[in-house]
Coordinates of C-alpha atoms in Angstrom, one line a residue:
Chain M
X210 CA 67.7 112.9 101.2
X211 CA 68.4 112.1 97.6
X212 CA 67.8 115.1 94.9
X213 CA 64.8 114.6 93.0
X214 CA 65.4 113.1 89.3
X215 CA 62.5 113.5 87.4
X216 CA 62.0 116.9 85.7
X217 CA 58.5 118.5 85.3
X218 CA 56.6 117.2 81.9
X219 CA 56.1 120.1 78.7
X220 CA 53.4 120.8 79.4
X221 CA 53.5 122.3 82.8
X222 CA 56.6 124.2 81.8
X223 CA 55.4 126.0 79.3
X224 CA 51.2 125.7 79.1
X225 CA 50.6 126.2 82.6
X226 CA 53.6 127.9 84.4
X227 CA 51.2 130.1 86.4
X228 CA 48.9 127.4 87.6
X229 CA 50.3 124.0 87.7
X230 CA 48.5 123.2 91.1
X231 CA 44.7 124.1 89.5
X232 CA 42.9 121.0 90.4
X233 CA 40.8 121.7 86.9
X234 CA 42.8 121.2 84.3
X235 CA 42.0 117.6 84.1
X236 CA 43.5 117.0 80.5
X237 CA 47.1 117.4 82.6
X238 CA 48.4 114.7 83.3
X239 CA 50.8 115.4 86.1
X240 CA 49.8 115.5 89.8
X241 CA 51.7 117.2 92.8
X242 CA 53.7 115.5 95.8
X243 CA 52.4 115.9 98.5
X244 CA 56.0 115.6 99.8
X245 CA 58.4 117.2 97.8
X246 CA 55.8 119.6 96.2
X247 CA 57.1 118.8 92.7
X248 CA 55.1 117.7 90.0
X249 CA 54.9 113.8 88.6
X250 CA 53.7 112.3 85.9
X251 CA 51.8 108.5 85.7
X252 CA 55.6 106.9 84.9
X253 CA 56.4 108.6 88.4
X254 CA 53.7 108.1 90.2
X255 CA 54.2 106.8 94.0
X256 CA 51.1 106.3 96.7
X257 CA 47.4 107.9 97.0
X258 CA 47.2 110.2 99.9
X259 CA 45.8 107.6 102.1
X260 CA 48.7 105.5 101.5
X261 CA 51.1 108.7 102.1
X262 CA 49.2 109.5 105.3
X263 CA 49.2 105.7 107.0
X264 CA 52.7 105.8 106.1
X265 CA 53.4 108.9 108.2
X266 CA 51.4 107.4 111.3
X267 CA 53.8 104.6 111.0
X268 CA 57.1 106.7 110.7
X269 CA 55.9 109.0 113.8
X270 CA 55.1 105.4 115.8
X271 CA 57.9 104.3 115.2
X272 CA 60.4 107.4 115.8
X273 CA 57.8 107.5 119.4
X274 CA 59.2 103.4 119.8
X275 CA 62.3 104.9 119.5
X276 CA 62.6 107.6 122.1
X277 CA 60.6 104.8 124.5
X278 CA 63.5 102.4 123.8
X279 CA 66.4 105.1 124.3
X280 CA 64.9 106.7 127.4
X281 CA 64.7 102.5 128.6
X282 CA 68.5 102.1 127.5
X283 CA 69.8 105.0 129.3
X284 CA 67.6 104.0 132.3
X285 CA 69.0 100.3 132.3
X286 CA 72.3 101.7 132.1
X287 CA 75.1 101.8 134.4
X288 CA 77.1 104.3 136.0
X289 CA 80.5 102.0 135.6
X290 CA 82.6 101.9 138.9
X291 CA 85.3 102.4 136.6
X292 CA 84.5 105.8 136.0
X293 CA 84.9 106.8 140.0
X294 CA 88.0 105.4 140.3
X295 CA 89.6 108.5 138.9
X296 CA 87.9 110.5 141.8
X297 CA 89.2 109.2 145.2
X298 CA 86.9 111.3 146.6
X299 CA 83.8 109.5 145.0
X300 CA 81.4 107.1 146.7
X301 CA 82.1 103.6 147.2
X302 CA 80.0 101.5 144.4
X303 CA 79.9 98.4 146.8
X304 CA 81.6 96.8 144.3
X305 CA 82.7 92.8 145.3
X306 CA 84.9 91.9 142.1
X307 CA 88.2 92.8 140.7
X308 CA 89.2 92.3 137.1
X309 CA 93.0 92.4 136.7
X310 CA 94.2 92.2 132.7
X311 CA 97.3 89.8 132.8
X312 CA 99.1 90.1 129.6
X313 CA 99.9 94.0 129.6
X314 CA 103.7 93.4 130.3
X315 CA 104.2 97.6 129.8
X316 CA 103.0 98.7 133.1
X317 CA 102.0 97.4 136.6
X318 CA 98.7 95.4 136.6
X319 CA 95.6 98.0 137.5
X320 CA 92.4 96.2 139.1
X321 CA 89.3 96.7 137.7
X322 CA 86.3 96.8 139.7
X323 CA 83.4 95.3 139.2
X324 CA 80.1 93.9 140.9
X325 CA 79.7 90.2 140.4
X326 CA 76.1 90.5 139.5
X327 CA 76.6 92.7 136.5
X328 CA 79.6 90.3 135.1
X329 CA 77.5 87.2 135.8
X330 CA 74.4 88.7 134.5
X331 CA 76.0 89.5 131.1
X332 CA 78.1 86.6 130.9
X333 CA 77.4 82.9 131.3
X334 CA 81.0 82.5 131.8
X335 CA 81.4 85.0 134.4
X336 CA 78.2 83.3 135.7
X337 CA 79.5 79.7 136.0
X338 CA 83.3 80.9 137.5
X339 CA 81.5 83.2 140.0
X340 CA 78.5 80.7 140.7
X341 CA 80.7 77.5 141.6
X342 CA 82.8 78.9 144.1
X343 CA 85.9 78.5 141.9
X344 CA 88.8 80.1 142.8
X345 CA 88.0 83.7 141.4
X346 CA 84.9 84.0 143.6
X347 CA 86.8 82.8 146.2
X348 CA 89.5 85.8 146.3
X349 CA 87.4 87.9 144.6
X350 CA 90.1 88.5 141.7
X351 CA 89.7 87.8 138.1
X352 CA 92.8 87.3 136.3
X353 CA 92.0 88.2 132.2
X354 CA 95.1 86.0 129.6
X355 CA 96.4 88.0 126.9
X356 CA 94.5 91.7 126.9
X357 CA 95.9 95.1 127.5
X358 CA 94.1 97.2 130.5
X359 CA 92.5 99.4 128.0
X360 CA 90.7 96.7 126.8
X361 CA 90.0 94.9 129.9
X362 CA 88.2 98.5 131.1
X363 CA 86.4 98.8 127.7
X364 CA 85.4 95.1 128.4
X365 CA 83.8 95.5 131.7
X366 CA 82.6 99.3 130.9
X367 CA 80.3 97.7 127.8
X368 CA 79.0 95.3 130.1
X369 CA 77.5 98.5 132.0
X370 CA 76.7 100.6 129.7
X371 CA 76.5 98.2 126.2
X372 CA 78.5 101.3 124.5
X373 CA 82.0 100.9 123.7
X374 CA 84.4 103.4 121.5
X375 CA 85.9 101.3 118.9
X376 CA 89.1 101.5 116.4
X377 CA 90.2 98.7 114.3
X378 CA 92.4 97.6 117.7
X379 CA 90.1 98.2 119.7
X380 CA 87.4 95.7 117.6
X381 CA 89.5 93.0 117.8
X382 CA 90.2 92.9 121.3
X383 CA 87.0 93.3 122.7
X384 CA 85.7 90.7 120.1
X385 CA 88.5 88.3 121.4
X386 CA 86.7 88.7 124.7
X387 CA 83.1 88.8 124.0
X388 CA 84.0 85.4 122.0
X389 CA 85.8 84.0 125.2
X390 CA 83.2 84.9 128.0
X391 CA 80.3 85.0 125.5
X392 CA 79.2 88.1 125.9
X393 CA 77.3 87.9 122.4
X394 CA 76.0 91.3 122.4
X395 CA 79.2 92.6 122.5
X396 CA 80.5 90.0 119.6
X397 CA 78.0 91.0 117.1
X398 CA 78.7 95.0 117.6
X399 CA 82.6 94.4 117.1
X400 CA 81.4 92.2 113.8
X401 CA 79.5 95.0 112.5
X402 CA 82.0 97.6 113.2
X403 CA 84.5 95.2 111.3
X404 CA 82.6 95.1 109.0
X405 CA 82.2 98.6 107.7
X406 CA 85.7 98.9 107.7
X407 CA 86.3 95.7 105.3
X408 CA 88.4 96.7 102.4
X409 CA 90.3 94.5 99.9
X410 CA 93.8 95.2 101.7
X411 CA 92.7 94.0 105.3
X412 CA 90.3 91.2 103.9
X413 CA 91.9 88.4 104.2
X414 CA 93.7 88.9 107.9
X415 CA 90.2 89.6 108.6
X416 CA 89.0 86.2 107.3
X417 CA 91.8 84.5 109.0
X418 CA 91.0 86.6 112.7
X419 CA 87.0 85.5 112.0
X420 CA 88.3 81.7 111.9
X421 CA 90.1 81.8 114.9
X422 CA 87.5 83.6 116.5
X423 CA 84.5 82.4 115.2
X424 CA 83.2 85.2 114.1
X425 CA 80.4 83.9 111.0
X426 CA 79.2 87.5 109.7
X427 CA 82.7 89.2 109.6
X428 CA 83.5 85.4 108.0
X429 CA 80.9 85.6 105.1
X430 CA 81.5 89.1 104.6
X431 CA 85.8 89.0 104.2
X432 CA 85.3 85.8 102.1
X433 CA 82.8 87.3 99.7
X434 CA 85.0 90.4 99.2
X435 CA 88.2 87.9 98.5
X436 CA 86.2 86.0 96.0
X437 CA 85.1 89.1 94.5
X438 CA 88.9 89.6 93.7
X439 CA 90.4 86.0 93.3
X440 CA 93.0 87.6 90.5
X441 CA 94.6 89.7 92.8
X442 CA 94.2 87.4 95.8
X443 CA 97.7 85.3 95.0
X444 CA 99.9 88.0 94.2
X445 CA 98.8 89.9 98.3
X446 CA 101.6 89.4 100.9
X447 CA 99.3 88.4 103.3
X448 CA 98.2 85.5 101.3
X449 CA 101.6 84.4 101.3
X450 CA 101.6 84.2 105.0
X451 CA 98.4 82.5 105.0
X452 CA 99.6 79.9 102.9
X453 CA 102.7 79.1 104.9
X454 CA 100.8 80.0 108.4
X455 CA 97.6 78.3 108.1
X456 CA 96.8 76.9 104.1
X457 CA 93.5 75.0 105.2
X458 CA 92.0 78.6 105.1
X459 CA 93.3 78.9 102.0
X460 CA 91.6 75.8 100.4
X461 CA 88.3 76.7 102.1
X462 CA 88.7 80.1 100.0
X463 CA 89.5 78.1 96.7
X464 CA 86.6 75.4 97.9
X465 CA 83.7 78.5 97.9
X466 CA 84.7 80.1 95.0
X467 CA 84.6 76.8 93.3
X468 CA 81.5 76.2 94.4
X469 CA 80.3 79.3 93.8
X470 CA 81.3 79.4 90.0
X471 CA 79.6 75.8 89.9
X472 CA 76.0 77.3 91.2
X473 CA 76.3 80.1 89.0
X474 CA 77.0 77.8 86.6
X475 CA 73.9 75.9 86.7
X476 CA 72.0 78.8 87.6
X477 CA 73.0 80.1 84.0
X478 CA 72.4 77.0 82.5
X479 CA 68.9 76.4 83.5
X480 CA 67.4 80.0 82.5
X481 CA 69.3 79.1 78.9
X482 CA 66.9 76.1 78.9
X483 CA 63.7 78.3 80.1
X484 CA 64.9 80.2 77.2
Chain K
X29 CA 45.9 99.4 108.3
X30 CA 42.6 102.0 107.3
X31 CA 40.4 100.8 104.8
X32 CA 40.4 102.8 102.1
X33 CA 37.7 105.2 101.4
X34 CA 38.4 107.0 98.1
X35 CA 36.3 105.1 94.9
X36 CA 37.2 104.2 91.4
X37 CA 36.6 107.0 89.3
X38 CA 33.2 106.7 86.7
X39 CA 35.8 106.5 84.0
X40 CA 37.9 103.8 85.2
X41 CA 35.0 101.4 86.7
X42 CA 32.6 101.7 83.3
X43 CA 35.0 102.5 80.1
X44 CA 38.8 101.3 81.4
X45 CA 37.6 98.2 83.2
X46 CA 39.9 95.6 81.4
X47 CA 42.9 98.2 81.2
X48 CA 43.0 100.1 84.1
X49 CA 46.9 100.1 84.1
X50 CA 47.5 101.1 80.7
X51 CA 50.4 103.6 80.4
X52 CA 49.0 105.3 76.9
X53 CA 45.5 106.2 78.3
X54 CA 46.8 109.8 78.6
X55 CA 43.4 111.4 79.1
X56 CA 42.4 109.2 82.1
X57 CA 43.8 111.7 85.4
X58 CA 44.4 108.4 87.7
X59 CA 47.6 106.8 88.4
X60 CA 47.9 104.0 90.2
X61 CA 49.1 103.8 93.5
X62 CA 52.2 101.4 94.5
X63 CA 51.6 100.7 97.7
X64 CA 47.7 99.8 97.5
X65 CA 47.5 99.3 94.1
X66 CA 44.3 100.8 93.7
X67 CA 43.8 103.6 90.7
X68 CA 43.6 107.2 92.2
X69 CA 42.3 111.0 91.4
X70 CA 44.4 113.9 91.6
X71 CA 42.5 115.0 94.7
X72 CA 43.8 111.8 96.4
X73 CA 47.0 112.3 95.0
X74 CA 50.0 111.5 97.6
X75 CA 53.8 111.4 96.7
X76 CA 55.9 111.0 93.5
X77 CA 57.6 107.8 93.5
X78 CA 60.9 108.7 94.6
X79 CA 59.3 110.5 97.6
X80 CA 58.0 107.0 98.2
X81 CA 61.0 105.1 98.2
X82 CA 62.8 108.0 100.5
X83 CA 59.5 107.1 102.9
X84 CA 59.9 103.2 102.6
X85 CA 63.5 103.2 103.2
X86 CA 63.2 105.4 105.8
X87 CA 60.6 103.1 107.7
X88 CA 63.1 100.5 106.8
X89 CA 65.9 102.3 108.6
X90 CA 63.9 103.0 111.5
X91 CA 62.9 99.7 112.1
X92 CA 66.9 98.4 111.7
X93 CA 67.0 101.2 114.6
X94 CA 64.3 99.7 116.9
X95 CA 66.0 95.8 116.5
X96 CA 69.3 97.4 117.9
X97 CA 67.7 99.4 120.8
X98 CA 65.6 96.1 121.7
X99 CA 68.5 93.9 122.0
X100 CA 70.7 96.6 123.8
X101 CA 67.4 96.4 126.2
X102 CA 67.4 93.0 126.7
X103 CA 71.1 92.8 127.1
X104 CA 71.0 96.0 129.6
X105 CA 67.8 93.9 131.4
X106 CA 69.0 92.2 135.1
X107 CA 68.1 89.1 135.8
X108 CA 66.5 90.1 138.9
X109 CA 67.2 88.3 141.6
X110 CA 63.3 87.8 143.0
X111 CA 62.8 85.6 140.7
X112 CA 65.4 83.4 141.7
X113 CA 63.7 83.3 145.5
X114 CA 60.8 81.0 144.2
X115 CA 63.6 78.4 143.5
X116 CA 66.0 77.4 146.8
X117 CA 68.1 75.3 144.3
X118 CA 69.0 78.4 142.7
X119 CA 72.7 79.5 142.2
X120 CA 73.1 82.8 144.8
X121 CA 72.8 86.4 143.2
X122 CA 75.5 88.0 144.7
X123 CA 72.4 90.3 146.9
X124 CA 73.9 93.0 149.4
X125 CA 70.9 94.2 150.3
X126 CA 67.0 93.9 151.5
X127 CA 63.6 95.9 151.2
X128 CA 61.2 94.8 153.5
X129 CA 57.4 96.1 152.7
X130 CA 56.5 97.4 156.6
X131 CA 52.7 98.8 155.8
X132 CA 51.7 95.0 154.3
X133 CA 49.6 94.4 157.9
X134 CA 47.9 91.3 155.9
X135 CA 51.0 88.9 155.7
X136 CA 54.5 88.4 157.8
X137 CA 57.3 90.9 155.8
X138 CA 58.9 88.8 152.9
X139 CA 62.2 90.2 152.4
X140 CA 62.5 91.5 148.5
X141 CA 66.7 90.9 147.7
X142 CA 68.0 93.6 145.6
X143 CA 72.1 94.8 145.2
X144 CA 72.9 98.2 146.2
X145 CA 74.5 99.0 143.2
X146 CA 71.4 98.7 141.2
X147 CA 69.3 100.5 143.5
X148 CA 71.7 103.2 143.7
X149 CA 72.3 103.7 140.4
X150 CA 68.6 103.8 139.5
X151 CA 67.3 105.5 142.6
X152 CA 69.3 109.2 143.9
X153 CA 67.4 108.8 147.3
X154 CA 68.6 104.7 147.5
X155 CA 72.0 106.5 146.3
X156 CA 71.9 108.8 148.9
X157 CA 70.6 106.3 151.8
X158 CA 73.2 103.5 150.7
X159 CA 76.3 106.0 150.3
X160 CA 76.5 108.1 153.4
X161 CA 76.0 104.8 155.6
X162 CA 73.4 105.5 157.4
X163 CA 71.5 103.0 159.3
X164 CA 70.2 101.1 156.0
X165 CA 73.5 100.7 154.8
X166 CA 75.4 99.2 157.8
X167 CA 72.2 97.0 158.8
X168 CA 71.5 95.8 155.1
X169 CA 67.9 96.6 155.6
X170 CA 65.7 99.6 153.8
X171 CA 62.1 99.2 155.3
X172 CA 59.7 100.7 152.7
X173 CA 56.4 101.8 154.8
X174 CA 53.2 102.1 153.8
X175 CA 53.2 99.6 150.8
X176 CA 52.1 96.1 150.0
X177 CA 54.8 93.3 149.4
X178 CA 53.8 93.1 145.8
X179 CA 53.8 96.6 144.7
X180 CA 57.5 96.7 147.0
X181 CA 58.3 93.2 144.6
X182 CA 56.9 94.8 141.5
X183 CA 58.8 98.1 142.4
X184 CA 62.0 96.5 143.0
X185 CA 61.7 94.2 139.6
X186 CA 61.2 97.5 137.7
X187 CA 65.0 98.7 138.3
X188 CA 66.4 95.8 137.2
X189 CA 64.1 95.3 133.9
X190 CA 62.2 98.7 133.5
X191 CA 59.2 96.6 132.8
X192 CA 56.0 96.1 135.4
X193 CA 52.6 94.7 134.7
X194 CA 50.2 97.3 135.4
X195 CA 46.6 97.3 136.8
X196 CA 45.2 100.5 138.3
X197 CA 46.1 100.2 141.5
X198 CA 49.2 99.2 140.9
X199 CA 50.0 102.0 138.4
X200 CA 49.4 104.2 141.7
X201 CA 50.8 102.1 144.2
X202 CA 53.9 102.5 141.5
X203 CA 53.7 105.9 141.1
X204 CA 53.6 106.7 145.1
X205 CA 57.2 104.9 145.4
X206 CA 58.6 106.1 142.0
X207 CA 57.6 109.9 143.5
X208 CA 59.6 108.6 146.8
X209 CA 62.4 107.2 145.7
X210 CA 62.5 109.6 142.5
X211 CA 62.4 107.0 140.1
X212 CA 61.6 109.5 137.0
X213 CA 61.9 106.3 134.8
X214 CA 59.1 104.6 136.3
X215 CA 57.0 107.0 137.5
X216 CA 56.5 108.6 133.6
X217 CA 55.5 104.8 132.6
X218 CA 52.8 105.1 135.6
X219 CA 51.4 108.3 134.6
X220 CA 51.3 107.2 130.5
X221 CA 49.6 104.3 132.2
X222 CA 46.8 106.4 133.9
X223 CA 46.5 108.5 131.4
X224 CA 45.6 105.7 128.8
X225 CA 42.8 104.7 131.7
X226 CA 41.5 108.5 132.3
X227 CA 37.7 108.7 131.6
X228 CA 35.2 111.1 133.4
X229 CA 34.5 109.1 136.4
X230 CA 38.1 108.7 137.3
X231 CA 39.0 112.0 136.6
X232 CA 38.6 114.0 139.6
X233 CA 40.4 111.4 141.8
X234 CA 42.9 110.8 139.6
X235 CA 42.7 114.6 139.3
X236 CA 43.7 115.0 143.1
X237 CA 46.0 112.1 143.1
X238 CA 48.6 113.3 140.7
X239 CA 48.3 116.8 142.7
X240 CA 49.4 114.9 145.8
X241 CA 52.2 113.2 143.8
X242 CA 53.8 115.5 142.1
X243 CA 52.4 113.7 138.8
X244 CA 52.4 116.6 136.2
X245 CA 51.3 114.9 133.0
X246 CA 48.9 113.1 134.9
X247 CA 47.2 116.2 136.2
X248 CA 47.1 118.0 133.2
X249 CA 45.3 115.1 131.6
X250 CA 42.8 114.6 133.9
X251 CA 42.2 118.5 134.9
X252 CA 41.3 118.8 131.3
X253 CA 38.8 116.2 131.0
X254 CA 37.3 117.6 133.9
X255 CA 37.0 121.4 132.3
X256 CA 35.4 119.2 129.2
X257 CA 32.6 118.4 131.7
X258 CA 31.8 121.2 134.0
X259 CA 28.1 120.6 133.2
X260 CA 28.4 117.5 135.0
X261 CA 31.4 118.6 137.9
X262 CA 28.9 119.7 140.5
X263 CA 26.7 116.3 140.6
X264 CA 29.4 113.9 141.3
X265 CA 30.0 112.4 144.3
X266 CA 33.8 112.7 144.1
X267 CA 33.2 116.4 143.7
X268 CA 31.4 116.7 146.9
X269 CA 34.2 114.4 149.1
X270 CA 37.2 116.9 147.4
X271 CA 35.0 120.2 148.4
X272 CA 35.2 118.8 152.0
X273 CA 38.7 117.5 151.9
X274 CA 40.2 119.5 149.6
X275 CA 38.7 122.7 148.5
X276 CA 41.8 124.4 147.4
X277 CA 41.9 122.1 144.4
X278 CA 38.4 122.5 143.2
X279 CA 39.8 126.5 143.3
X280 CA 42.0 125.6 141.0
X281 CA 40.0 124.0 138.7
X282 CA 37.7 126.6 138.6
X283 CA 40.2 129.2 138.2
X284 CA 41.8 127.0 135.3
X285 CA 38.4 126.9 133.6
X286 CA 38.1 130.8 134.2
X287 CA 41.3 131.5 132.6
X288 CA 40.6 129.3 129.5
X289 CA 37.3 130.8 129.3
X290 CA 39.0 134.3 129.2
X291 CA 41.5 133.1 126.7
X292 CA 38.9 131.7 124.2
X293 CA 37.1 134.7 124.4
X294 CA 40.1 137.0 123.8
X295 CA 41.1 134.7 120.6
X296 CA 37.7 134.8 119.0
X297 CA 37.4 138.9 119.4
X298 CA 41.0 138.8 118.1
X299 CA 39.4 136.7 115.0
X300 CA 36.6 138.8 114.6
X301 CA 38.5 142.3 114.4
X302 CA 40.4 140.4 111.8
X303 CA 37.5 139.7 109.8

């Protein structure tokens, strides 16, 4: 909640310290909040009480929406085999699928169980290797390129539970994945997570990752914040990676911002004309 | 959205009609409201402005809030595999499991497909049934007595997509496996259900019914519709059939009345000494 700006008027100060709410003095010009108990004058001046009362119905419908729509999540919800396999002792989960993650060189390959229902029911991927009788049906395993077990188990855990514990690492690998078996649910929460940690310093590594991954939001977002500092952009050692690794990007950064200087432009040029 | 009931002020309607808005008219005690735009009084007065925009971007956040939890809904949901059956082209569903409906005397038992996972995880009595491998369990079978093959279907689709369409009897036929099976999830959603369709006729059966079921909510609801109309309790028809089947719980109602009586009579000598 913000603090309150506006002060109380003159006259309420100093006339009428001892009865600012009398509902008779009709030459004041102030009115109280029925909210924050303050006084307002006309400049300041928000909603009726009818207005204020409607829109409390509507805040306490939808904070009821709410609790309906968390008690429905938590129902939906999984309990993740994963989460027995610590326990030997636990009951089976009549599991039928193992997931095993193929590019962690720095210890032993650890299956991942899953059912094939949940994988195919999230993932239209899952769905069409598991479907078709391919191979990974078949033997039951599927092998995962390139991804670390951690990330293979926070893979398969989101598809129980749609919850996932993210770091900046973390992000990245799971929206590698989500992008690969198109799990989009997942993709968009690893773009907003990205998101909110965008700064200038990681912007452009971002941009690049969104490209390869196809990632549009975390895409518009990176290349807004680099055009917001073109001055600085040549002089960032990642820029002069990006020129020697991949410099396509680069002349899709210098192609916006072009374009965006053109529009704005225009834009200036036809209010002058208004004018 | 109400309609509005508070007038114009004299002043406003006859001497301010062409400048209701002006900001100089110091002596005029309306303001104008921003969310209806219609002049009021200080006794209609609602918030302050900033108050206003606290409340609007509150709604605003809210709503944000309700788009997530949707889509984690929808990406939580199953596709159940019923709805597959209708189509023998379909792809398989990866099923381990069947419910057959053994009271439906009016049709040969359809088997409803399910995965034990999913009943398990929503159900601590499928849990229970499916773990400790009892006959259900090896044989792949859970017979379900005493129900019809749609309220079974319609039962079976609820723990894969929280969601059933609801007439009366199928709100109890729900209720009666959701008590059985201790599906909390489902059975609150049948007793909200019934309560929405309580009215004085219903009320004694539906009274009796959620005391058989363990429906709390349910019974409160209709137990105190019924103490709203004890004028009328004797007369009915259900009223006689629960005397003869039942006559513990027409006891209780007529204890529960007692002690309310008691109560209201306590409060207003309570008032009175005050006075």
């Amino acid at each position: 909640m913000r603090r309150h700006r506006h002060q109380l008027p003159p006259q309420v100060t100093s006339d009428d310290d001892d009865d600012d709410d009398s509902e008779d003095s009709d030459d004041d010009p102030t009115m109280k909040c029925v909210s924050c108990k303050e006084d307002y004058t006309r400049c300041d001046a928000g909603t009726c009480r009818e207005c204020y009362e409607e829109a409390s119905e509507t805040e306490e419908e939808l904070k009821r929406e709410i609790d309906e729509l968390k008690s429905k999540v938590s129902f939906l919800r999984f309990w993740a085999p994963l989460n027995q396999l610590s326990n030997r002792f636990a009951p089976p989960c009549f599991t039928d699928v193992v997931l095993m993650a193929s590019g962690d060189g720095s210890r032993e390959a650890v299956p991942v169980p899953a059912h094939k229902a949940v994988l195919a029911s999230r993932s239209p991927v899952f769905r069409a290797m598991l479907e078709n009788e391919m191979v990974e049906s078949l033997s039951g395993t599927i092998k995962i390129s390139d991804v670390s077990y951690d990330a293979l188990r926070a893979f398969v855990n989101y598809m129980y539970t749609a919850e996932a514990c993210l770091d900046e690492q973390m992000a990245c690998d799971l929206l590698v994945l989500a992008e690969k078996y198109q799990v989009k649910h997942l993709k968009t929460y690893c773009e907003k997570y990205m998101i909110s940690k965008l700064n200038w310093e990681n912007s452009l590594v971002n941009f690049a990752f969104s490209h390869q991954h196809n990632a549009k939001s975390l895409l518009d977002a990176s290349q807004s914040l680099i055009m917001d500092n073109m001055d600085k952009l040549s002089k960032s050692e990642e820029y002069k990676e990006l020129v020697e690794k991949d410099p396509r990007l680069v002349v899709q950064i210098y192609e916006a911002y072009l374009s965006k200087q053109v529009n704005t432009a225009s834009l200036k040029d036809c209010s002058t004309k208004v004018q």
